[in-house]
Amino acid sequence: MGELITERIRRNARELKLYGLADTADELVDRAEGGTLGYREFLDLVLESEVGVLEGRRYASRLKLSGLPHHKTMDEFDASFQPELDPKRLAELRSLRFIQNKVSSLILGPPGVGKTHLAVGLAMEALRAGYLVRYTTFDDVVRELRQADQLGTLRNKLAHYQRPHVLIVDEVGYMRLEHADANRFFQLINRRYTRSSMIVTSNKRVSEWAELFGDEVQAVAILDRLLHDAEVLTINGPSWRLRGRGDLLATKPKAAENSEISPTDTPRDPRRGPQKGAHEAD
């Protein structure tokens, strides 16, 4: 008789999409009997369990849709490796108040200092808090907006990037934009301004963004919206990727250094001055 009742509970629970109850009916009954719970307490236990399962499914869905490149957390970030990093500013970011206030966060610094890790760590905190998050690189969002414009679907693509509570744009600064690309990126920034938050990482100082966008007026318009009440975190420290390799870099033969050309280097006129090396993606 008990087995028939349990099976009916499971069947009805699945019909009502109470999947937590369907999977844990026996366990919940055992906990109730062992704890001599009253009817009210047992019902509370069932509903609490169901809400926990539902939120777990929602979190998994948000995480999958976020497009994050990895799932590193804030607790995994080794702040001791960046001793100049302001712990109070880091704690302020982790509070997620910038998301509540619908303002942006800029994380600036040279390659390898942990900008992407921090951006993803903040995204993980936001996902756990119930926010929708989307991750993209600067290169990808510029290319997608350009393609959408060519196909006549720019408005839809801009709406797509407007939906999440938090939009992460990683690696700003590794490519210079044409005027049309800069204008489309400005439209994206303008749509999200005062409506939702962004986390932007860049290897460029804010003062260098005019060169990046090819137009000082365009750069000022973008920065005006991004920097308004924004949280700005600047990391001036060593590269995490190059830890323990400083001796190799320091003792590299000068002749070999002058003769080497990275696969990402472009040919240059020998009459010109030395070319800046390509940046490593952060």
mmCIF file of N, CA, C and O in Angstrom, residues 187-266:
data_model
loop_
_atom_site.group_PDB
_atom_site.id
_atom_site.type_symbol
_atom_site.label_atom_id
_atom_site.label_comp_id
_atom_site.label_asym_id
_atom_site.label_seq_id
_atom_site.Cartn_x
_atom_site.Cartn_y
_atom_site.Cartn_z
ATOM 1 N N GLN A 187 26.426 52.262 -29.967
ATOM 2 C CA GLN A 187 24.991 51.994 -29.864
ATOM 3 C C GLN A 187 24.704 50.948 -28.787
ATOM 4 O O GLN A 187 23.717 51.058 -28.042
ATOM 5 N N LEU A 188 25.572 49.938 -28.714
ATOM 6 C CA LEU A 188 25.418 48.908 -27.686
ATOM 7 C C LEU A 188 25.574 49.516 -26.294
ATOM 8 O O LEU A 188 24.747 49.268 -25.399
ATOM 9 N N ILE A 189 26.620 50.315 -26.102
ATOM 10 C CA ILE A 189 26.857 50.947 -24.809
ATOM 11 C C ILE A 189 25.681 51.852 -24.442
ATOM 12 O O ILE A 189 25.199 51.852 -23.301
ATOM 13 N N ASN A 190 25.205 52.610 -25.409
ATOM 14 C CA ASN A 190 24.129 53.565 -25.165
ATOM 15 C C ASN A 190 22.828 52.860 -24.782
ATOM 16 O O ASN A 190 22.070 53.352 -23.942
ATOM 17 N N ARG A 191 22.554 51.696 -25.376
ATOM 18 C CA ARG A 191 21.336 50.949 -25.050
ATOM 19 C C ARG A 191 21.351 50.447 -23.603
ATOM 20 O O ARG A 191 20.320 50.381 -22.946
ATOM 21 N N ARG A 192 22.531 50.088 -23.131
ATOM 22 C CA ARG A 192 22.629 49.519 -21.788
ATOM 23 C C ARG A 192 22.807 50.592 -20.714
ATOM 24 O O ARG A 192 22.599 50.317 -19.526
ATOM 25 N N TYR A 193 23.164 51.778 -21.115
ATOM 26 C CA TYR A 193 23.454 52.858 -20.176
ATOM 27 C C TYR A 193 22.240 53.148 -19.280
ATOM 28 O O TYR A 193 21.131 53.382 -19.769
ATOM 29 N N THR A 194 22.454 53.106 -17.972
ATOM 30 C CA THR A 194 21.464 53.326 -16.903
ATOM 31 C C THR A 194 20.399 52.224 -16.832
ATOM 32 O O THR A 194 19.523 52.279 -15.971
ATOM 33 N N ARG A 195 20.472 51.233 -17.706
ATOM 34 C CA ARG A 195 19.475 50.156 -17.697
ATOM 35 C C ARG A 195 20.039 48.858 -17.127
ATOM 36 O O ARG A 195 19.298 48.048 -16.573
ATOM 37 N N SER A 196 21.328 48.631 -17.302
ATOM 38 C CA SER A 196 21.956 47.398 -16.851
ATOM 39 C C SER A 196 23.468 47.612 -16.778
ATOM 40 O O SER A 196 23.968 48.666 -17.166
ATOM 41 N N SER A 197 24.173 46.610 -16.305
ATOM 42 C CA SER A 197 25.600 46.753 -16.022
ATOM 43 C C SER A 197 26.473 46.065 -17.058
ATOM 44 O O SER A 197 26.036 45.147 -17.749
ATOM 45 N N MET A 198 27.715 46.540 -17.119
ATOM 46 C CA MET A 198 28.729 45.899 -17.944
ATOM 47 C C MET A 198 29.992 45.715 -17.113
ATOM 48 O O MET A 198 30.277 46.499 -16.213
ATOM 49 N N ILE A 199 30.732 44.661 -17.428
ATOM 50 C CA ILE A 199 32.086 44.475 -16.909
ATOM 51 C C ILE A 199 33.007 44.485 -18.121
ATOM 52 O O ILE A 199 32.865 43.641 -19.020
ATOM 53 N N VAL A 200 33.899 45.441 -18.172
ATOM 54 C CA VAL A 200 34.786 45.604 -19.321
ATOM 55 C C VAL A 200 36.222 45.436 -18.851
ATOM 56 O O VAL A 200 36.645 46.078 -17.880
ATOM 57 N N THR A 201 36.986 44.573 -19.519
ATOM 58 C CA THR A 201 38.402 44.438 -19.212
ATOM 59 C C THR A 201 39.210 45.009 -20.367
ATOM 60 O O THR A 201 38.822 44.879 -21.532
ATOM 61 N N SER A 202 40.336 45.627 -20.037
ATOM 62 C CA SER A 202 41.156 46.245 -21.082
ATOM 63 C C SER A 202 42.611 46.319 -20.654
ATOM 64 O O SER A 202 42.913 46.524 -19.476
ATOM 65 N N ASN A 203 43.495 46.162 -21.624
ATOM 66 C CA ASN A 203 44.925 46.343 -21.376
ATOM 67 C C ASN A 203 45.355 47.780 -21.669
ATOM 68 O O ASN A 203 46.533 48.105 -21.594
ATOM 69 N N LYS A 204 44.400 48.637 -22.016
ATOM 70 C CA LYS A 204 44.683 50.033 -22.345
ATOM 71 C C LYS A 204 44.224 50.945 -21.208
ATOM 72 O O LYS A 204 43.165 50.733 -20.612
ATOM 73 N N ARG A 205 45.014 51.982 -20.960
ATOM 74 C CA ARG A 205 44.557 53.026 -20.048
ATOM 75 C C ARG A 205 43.410 53.782 -20.707
ATOM 76 O O ARG A 205 43.319 53.852 -21.930
ATOM 77 N N VAL A 206 42.554 54.362 -19.893
ATOM 78 C CA VAL A 206 41.415 55.103 -20.425
ATOM 79 C C VAL A 206 41.882 56.206 -21.370
ATOM 80 O O VAL A 206 41.244 56.477 -22.393
ATOM 81 N N SER A 207 43.020 56.797 -21.064
ATOM 82 C CA SER A 207 43.540 57.884 -21.893
ATOM 83 C C SER A 207 43.942 57.418 -23.288
ATOM 84 O O SER A 207 44.118 58.236 -24.194
ATOM 85 N N GLU A 208 44.074 56.103 -23.497
ATOM 86 C CA GLU A 208 44.479 55.559 -24.793
ATOM 87 C C GLU A 208 43.288 55.118 -25.651
ATOM 88 O O GLU A 208 43.476 54.647 -26.760
ATOM 89 N N TRP A 209 42.085 55.252 -25.119
ATOM 90 C CA TRP A 209 40.923 54.736 -25.844
ATOM 91 C C TRP A 209 40.586 55.551 -27.086
ATOM 92 O O TRP A 209 39.941 55.047 -28.001
ATOM 93 N N ALA A 210 40.984 56.809 -27.155
ATOM 94 C CA ALA A 210 40.713 57.605 -28.351
ATOM 95 C C ALA A 210 41.390 56.975 -29.560
ATOM 96 O O ALA A 210 40.805 56.884 -30.651
ATOM 97 N N GLU A 211 42.628 56.509 -29.369
ATOM 98 C CA GLU A 211 43.340 55.830 -30.457
ATOM 99 C C GLU A 211 42.654 54.524 -30.816
ATOM 100 O O GLU A 211 42.547 54.156 -31.988
ATOM 101 N N LEU A 212 42.161 53.819 -29.810
ATOM 102 C CA LEU A 212 41.493 52.529 -30.033
ATOM 103 C C LEU A 212 40.255 52.682 -30.909
ATOM 104 O O LEU A 212 40.021 51.888 -31.818
ATOM 105 N N PHE A 213 39.455 53.715 -30.645
ATOM 106 C CA PHE A 213 38.215 53.913 -31.389
ATOM 107 C C PHE A 213 38.398 54.812 -32.608
ATOM 108 O O PHE A 213 37.439 55.068 -33.332
ATOM 109 N N GLY A 214 39.627 55.279 -32.825
ATOM 110 C CA GLY A 214 39.925 56.021 -34.039
ATOM 111 C C GLY A 214 39.310 57.401 -34.102
ATOM 112 O O GLY A 214 39.400 58.074 -35.131
ATOM 113 N N ASP A 215 38.662 57.829 -33.043
ATOM 114 C CA ASP A 215 37.956 59.112 -33.061
ATOM 115 C C ASP A 215 37.790 59.557 -31.612
ATOM 116 O O ASP A 215 37.141 58.884 -30.812
ATOM 117 N N GLU A 216 38.360 60.684 -31.275
ATOM 118 C CA GLU A 216 38.299 61.152 -29.898
ATOM 119 C C GLU A 216 36.871 61.434 -29.451
ATOM 120 O O GLU A 216 36.489 61.123 -28.323
ATOM 121 N N VAL A 217 36.058 61.979 -30.353
ATOM 122 C CA VAL A 217 34.665 62.273 -30.008
ATOM 123 C C VAL A 217 33.910 60.980 -29.695
ATOM 124 O O VAL A 217 33.154 60.904 -28.715
ATOM 125 N N GLN A 218 34.130 59.952 -30.523
ATOM 126 C CA GLN A 218 33.477 58.659 -30.302
ATOM 127 C C GLN A 218 33.936 58.034 -28.989
ATOM 128 O O GLN A 218 33.128 57.498 -28.219
ATOM 129 N N ALA A 219 35.235 58.109 -28.733
ATOM 130 C CA ALA A 219 35.774 57.534 -27.503
ATOM 131 C C ALA A 219 35.213 58.237 -26.278
ATOM 132 O O ALA A 219 34.857 57.596 -25.276
ATOM 133 N N VAL A 220 35.103 59.562 -26.337
ATOM 134 C CA VAL A 220 34.565 60.320 -25.209
ATOM 135 C C VAL A 220 33.108 59.943 -24.961
ATOM 136 O O VAL A 220 32.674 59.784 -23.813
ATOM 137 N N ALA A 221 32.342 59.761 -26.032
ATOM 138 C CA ALA A 221 30.928 59.396 -25.880
ATOM 139 C C ALA A 221 30.780 58.019 -25.225
ATOM 140 O O ALA A 221 29.904 57.808 -24.380
ATOM 141 N N ILE A 222 31.643 57.094 -25.606
ATOM 142 C CA ILE A 222 31.594 55.742 -25.028
ATOM 143 C C ILE A 222 32.027 55.778 -23.564
ATOM 144 O O ILE A 222 31.354 55.228 -22.679
ATOM 145 N N LEU A 223 33.150 56.451 -23.295
ATOM 146 C CA LEU A 223 33.665 56.505 -21.934
ATOM 147 C C LEU A 223 32.738 57.288 -21.007
ATOM 148 O O LEU A 223 32.628 56.969 -19.822
ATOM 149 N N ASP A 224 32.084 58.297 -21.541
ATOM 150 C CA ASP A 224 31.154 59.082 -20.739
ATOM 151 C C ASP A 224 30.077 58.196 -20.128
ATOM 152 O O ASP A 224 29.683 58.376 -18.974
ATOM 153 N N ARG A 225 29.620 57.219 -20.884
ATOM 154 C CA ARG A 225 28.568 56.319 -20.412
ATOM 155 C C ARG A 225 29.135 55.182 -19.554
ATOM 156 O O ARG A 225 28.533 54.788 -18.565
ATOM 157 N N LEU A 226 30.285 54.655 -19.965
ATOM 158 C CA LEU A 226 30.876 53.554 -19.210
ATOM 159 C C LEU A 226 31.376 54.002 -17.835
ATOM 160 O O LEU A 226 31.242 53.270 -16.848
ATOM 161 N N LEU A 227 31.957 55.188 -17.777
ATOM 162 C CA LEU A 227 32.597 55.636 -16.544
ATOM 163 C C LEU A 227 31.643 56.316 -15.571
ATOM 164 O O LEU A 227 32.012 56.561 -14.423
ATOM 165 N N HIS A 228 30.431 56.617 -16.000
ATOM 166 C CA HIS A 228 29.481 57.306 -15.125
ATOM 167 C C HIS A 228 29.174 56.452 -13.896
ATOM 168 O O HIS A 228 28.537 55.398 -13.987
ATOM 169 N N ASP A 229 29.643 56.887 -12.732
ATOM 170 C CA ASP A 229 29.460 56.173 -11.451
ATOM 171 C C ASP A 229 30.058 54.769 -11.460
ATOM 172 O O ASP A 229 29.696 53.919 -10.636
ATOM 173 N N ALA A 230 30.975 54.496 -12.398
ATOM 174 C CA ALA A 230 31.511 53.143 -12.547
ATOM 175 C C ALA A 230 32.520 52.803 -11.448
ATOM 176 O O ALA A 230 33.144 53.672 -10.839
ATOM 177 N N GLU A 231 32.686 51.494 -11.226
ATOM 178 C CA GLU A 231 33.754 50.985 -10.381
ATOM 179 C C GLU A 231 34.939 50.673 -11.295
ATOM 180 O O GLU A 231 34.831 49.868 -12.210
ATOM 181 N N VAL A 232 36.077 51.331 -11.055
ATOM 182 C CA VAL A 232 37.266 51.132 -11.886
ATOM 183 C C VAL A 232 38.352 50.487 -11.039
ATOM 184 O O VAL A 232 38.765 51.033 -10.011
ATOM 185 N N LEU A 233 38.784 49.320 -11.475
ATOM 186 C CA LEU A 233 39.831 48.582 -10.766
ATOM 187 C C LEU A 233 41.046 48.481 -11.678
ATOM 188 O O LEU A 233 40.968 47.891 -12.761
ATOM 189 N N THR A 234 42.164 49.055 -11.260
ATOM 190 C CA THR A 234 43.397 48.994 -12.041
ATOM 191 C C THR A 234 44.374 48.061 -11.350
ATOM 192 O O THR A 234 44.634 48.192 -10.156
ATOM 193 N N ILE A 235 44.894 47.093 -12.112
ATOM 194 C CA ILE A 235 45.837 46.117 -11.568
ATOM 195 C C ILE A 235 47.210 46.396 -12.161
ATOM 196 O O ILE A 235 47.420 46.195 -13.364
ATOM 197 N N ASN A 236 48.129 46.864 -11.350
ATOM 198 C CA ASN A 236 49.506 47.092 -11.783
ATOM 199 C C ASN A 236 50.391 46.077 -11.080
ATOM 200 O O ASN A 236 50.781 46.260 -9.929
ATOM 201 N N GLY A 237 50.662 44.986 -11.760
ATOM 202 C CA GLY A 237 51.445 43.940 -11.124
ATOM 203 C C GLY A 237 52.008 42.981 -12.141
ATOM 204 O O GLY A 237 51.866 43.167 -13.356
ATOM 205 N N PRO A 238 52.645 41.918 -11.664
ATOM 206 C CA PRO A 238 53.268 40.942 -12.562
ATOM 207 C C PRO A 238 52.241 40.053 -13.258
ATOM 208 O O PRO A 238 51.103 39.924 -12.818
ATOM 209 N N SER A 239 52.671 39.462 -14.344
ATOM 210 C CA SER A 239 51.814 38.535 -15.092
ATOM 211 C C SER A 239 51.791 37.184 -14.398
ATOM 212 O O SER A 239 52.843 36.607 -14.092
ATOM 213 N N TRP A 240 50.582 36.696 -14.158
ATOM 214 C CA TRP A 240 50.430 35.369 -13.540
ATOM 215 C C TRP A 240 50.965 34.284 -14.459
ATOM 216 O O TRP A 240 51.563 33.313 -14.017
ATOM 217 N N ARG A 241 50.807 34.463 -15.775
ATOM 218 C CA ARG A 241 51.263 33.444 -16.730
ATOM 219 C C ARG A 241 52.782 33.339 -16.767
ATOM 220 O O ARG A 241 53.330 32.279 -17.069
ATOM 221 N N LEU A 242 53.458 34.461 -16.499
ATOM 222 C CA LEU A 242 54.918 34.475 -16.603
ATOM 223 C C LEU A 242 55.597 34.272 -15.251
ATOM 224 O O LEU A 242 56.807 34.471 -15.146
ATOM 225 N N ARG A 243 54.836 33.862 -14.225
ATOM 226 C CA ARG A 243 55.441 33.649 -12.917
ATOM 227 C C ARG A 243 56.530 32.574 -13.029
ATOM 228 O O ARG A 243 56.348 31.527 -13.657
ATOM 229 N N GLY A 244 57.668 32.836 -12.433
ATOM 230 C CA GLY A 244 58.764 31.885 -12.463
ATOM 231 C C GLY A 244 59.543 31.867 -13.753
ATOM 232 O O GLY A 244 60.493 31.085 -13.904
ATOM 233 N N ARG A 245 59.168 32.722 -14.719
ATOM 234 C CA ARG A 245 59.879 32.725 -16.014
ATOM 235 C C ARG A 245 60.675 34.003 -16.227
ATOM 236 O O ARG A 245 61.190 34.240 -17.303
ATOM 237 N N GLY A 246 60.717 34.845 -15.202
ATOM 238 C CA GLY A 246 61.409 36.119 -15.340
ATOM 239 C C GLY A 246 62.873 35.951 -15.681
ATOM 240 O O GLY A 246 63.443 36.731 -16.451
ATOM 241 N N ASP A 247 63.534 34.909 -15.127
ATOM 242 C CA ASP A 247 64.949 34.708 -15.404
ATOM 243 C C ASP A 247 65.179 34.368 -16.870
ATOM 244 O O ASP A 247 66.158 34.788 -17.482
ATOM 245 N N LEU A 248 64.239 33.599 -17.460
ATOM 246 C CA LEU A 248 64.386 33.250 -18.867
ATOM 247 C C LEU A 248 64.243 34.478 -19.753
ATOM 248 O O LEU A 248 64.972 34.652 -20.728
ATOM 249 N N LEU A 249 63.274 35.332 -19.402
ATOM 250 C CA LEU A 249 63.058 36.540 -20.194
ATOM 251 C C LEU A 249 64.230 37.492 -20.049
ATOM 252 O O LEU A 249 64.643 38.141 -21.007
ATOM 253 N N ALA A 250 64.784 37.560 -18.851
ATOM 254 C CA ALA A 250 65.865 38.509 -18.601
ATOM 255 C C ALA A 250 67.159 38.091 -19.262
ATOM 256 O O ALA A 250 67.972 38.924 -19.655
ATOM 257 N N THR A 251 67.389 36.751 -19.413
ATOM 258 C CA THR A 251 68.658 36.273 -19.958
ATOM 259 C C THR A 251 68.559 35.916 -21.424
ATOM 260 O O THR A 251 69.468 35.321 -21.973
ATOM 261 N N LYS A 252 67.475 36.261 -22.073
ATOM 262 C CA LYS A 252 67.296 35.944 -23.484
ATOM 263 C C LYS A 252 68.366 36.654 -24.310
ATOM 264 O O LYS A 252 68.549 37.864 -24.176
ATOM 265 N N PRO A 253 69.130 35.952 -25.153
ATOM 266 C CA PRO A 253 70.189 36.573 -25.944
ATOM 267 C C PRO A 253 69.639 37.694 -26.806
ATOM 268 O O PRO A 253 68.616 37.553 -27.458
ATOM 269 N N LYS A 254 70.356 38.813 -26.816
ATOM 270 C CA LYS A 254 69.871 39.985 -27.539
ATOM 271 C C LYS A 254 69.796 39.719 -29.027
ATOM 272 O O LYS A 254 68.883 40.140 -29.726
ATOM 273 N N ALA A 255 70.789 38.989 -29.552
ATOM 274 C CA ALA A 255 70.800 38.703 -30.985
ATOM 275 C C ALA A 255 69.593 37.892 -31.382
ATOM 276 O O ALA A 255 68.937 38.143 -32.396
ATOM 277 N N ALA A 256 69.271 36.884 -30.560
ATOM 278 C CA ALA A 256 68.104 36.052 -30.861
ATOM 279 C C ALA A 256 66.840 36.859 -30.752
ATOM 280 O O ALA A 256 65.903 36.702 -31.530
ATOM 281 N N GLU A 257 66.813 37.783 -29.761
ATOM 282 C CA GLU A 257 65.627 38.616 -29.573
ATOM 283 C C GLU A 257 65.371 39.482 -30.787
ATOM 284 O O GLU A 257 64.258 39.667 -31.233
ATOM 285 N N ASN A 258 66.455 40.020 -31.367
ATOM 286 C CA ASN A 258 66.309 40.889 -32.529
ATOM 287 C C ASN A 258 65.935 40.123 -33.779
ATOM 288 O O ASN A 258 65.340 40.662 -34.709
ATOM 289 N N SER A 259 66.309 38.829 -33.834
ATOM 290 C CA SER A 259 66.067 38.067 -35.057
ATOM 291 C C SER A 259 64.725 37.366 -35.058
ATOM 292 O O SER A 259 64.240 36.954 -36.100
ATOM 293 N N GLU A 260 64.134 37.196 -33.880
ATOM 294 C CA GLU A 260 62.872 36.469 -33.797
ATOM 295 C C GLU A 260 61.714 37.302 -34.309
ATOM 296 O O GLU A 260 61.642 38.496 -34.081
ATOM 297 N N ILE A 261 60.768 36.662 -35.005
ATOM 298 C CA ILE A 261 59.522 37.296 -35.412
ATOM 299 C C ILE A 261 58.393 36.396 -34.969
ATOM 300 O O ILE A 261 58.348 35.226 -35.333
ATOM 301 N N SER A 262 57.521 36.930 -34.160
ATOM 302 C CA SER A 262 56.376 36.163 -33.690
ATOM 303 C C SER A 262 55.453 35.850 -34.855
ATOM 304 O O SER A 262 55.383 36.609 -35.823
ATOM 305 N N PRO A 263 54.721 34.723 -34.822
ATOM 306 C CA PRO A 263 53.745 34.416 -35.878
ATOM 307 C C PRO A 263 52.710 35.509 -36.048
ATOM 308 O O PRO A 263 52.090 35.618 -37.095
ATOM 309 N N THR A 264 52.509 36.316 -35.005
ATOM 310 C CA THR A 264 51.509 37.379 -35.105
ATOM 311 C C THR A 264 52.096 38.686 -35.597
ATOM 312 O O THR A 264 51.371 39.642 -35.802
ATOM 313 N N ASP A 265 53.431 38.747 -35.772
ATOM 314 C CA ASP A 265 54.050 39.964 -36.266
ATOM 315 C C ASP A 265 53.758 40.146 -37.748
ATOM 316 O O ASP A 265 53.644 39.171 -38.503
ATOM 317 N N THR A 266 53.666 41.375 -38.185
ATOM 318 C CA THR A 266 53.479 41.681 -39.597
ATOM 319 C C THR A 266 54.753 42.262 -40.160
ATOM 320 O O THR A 266 55.524 42.915 -39.439
#
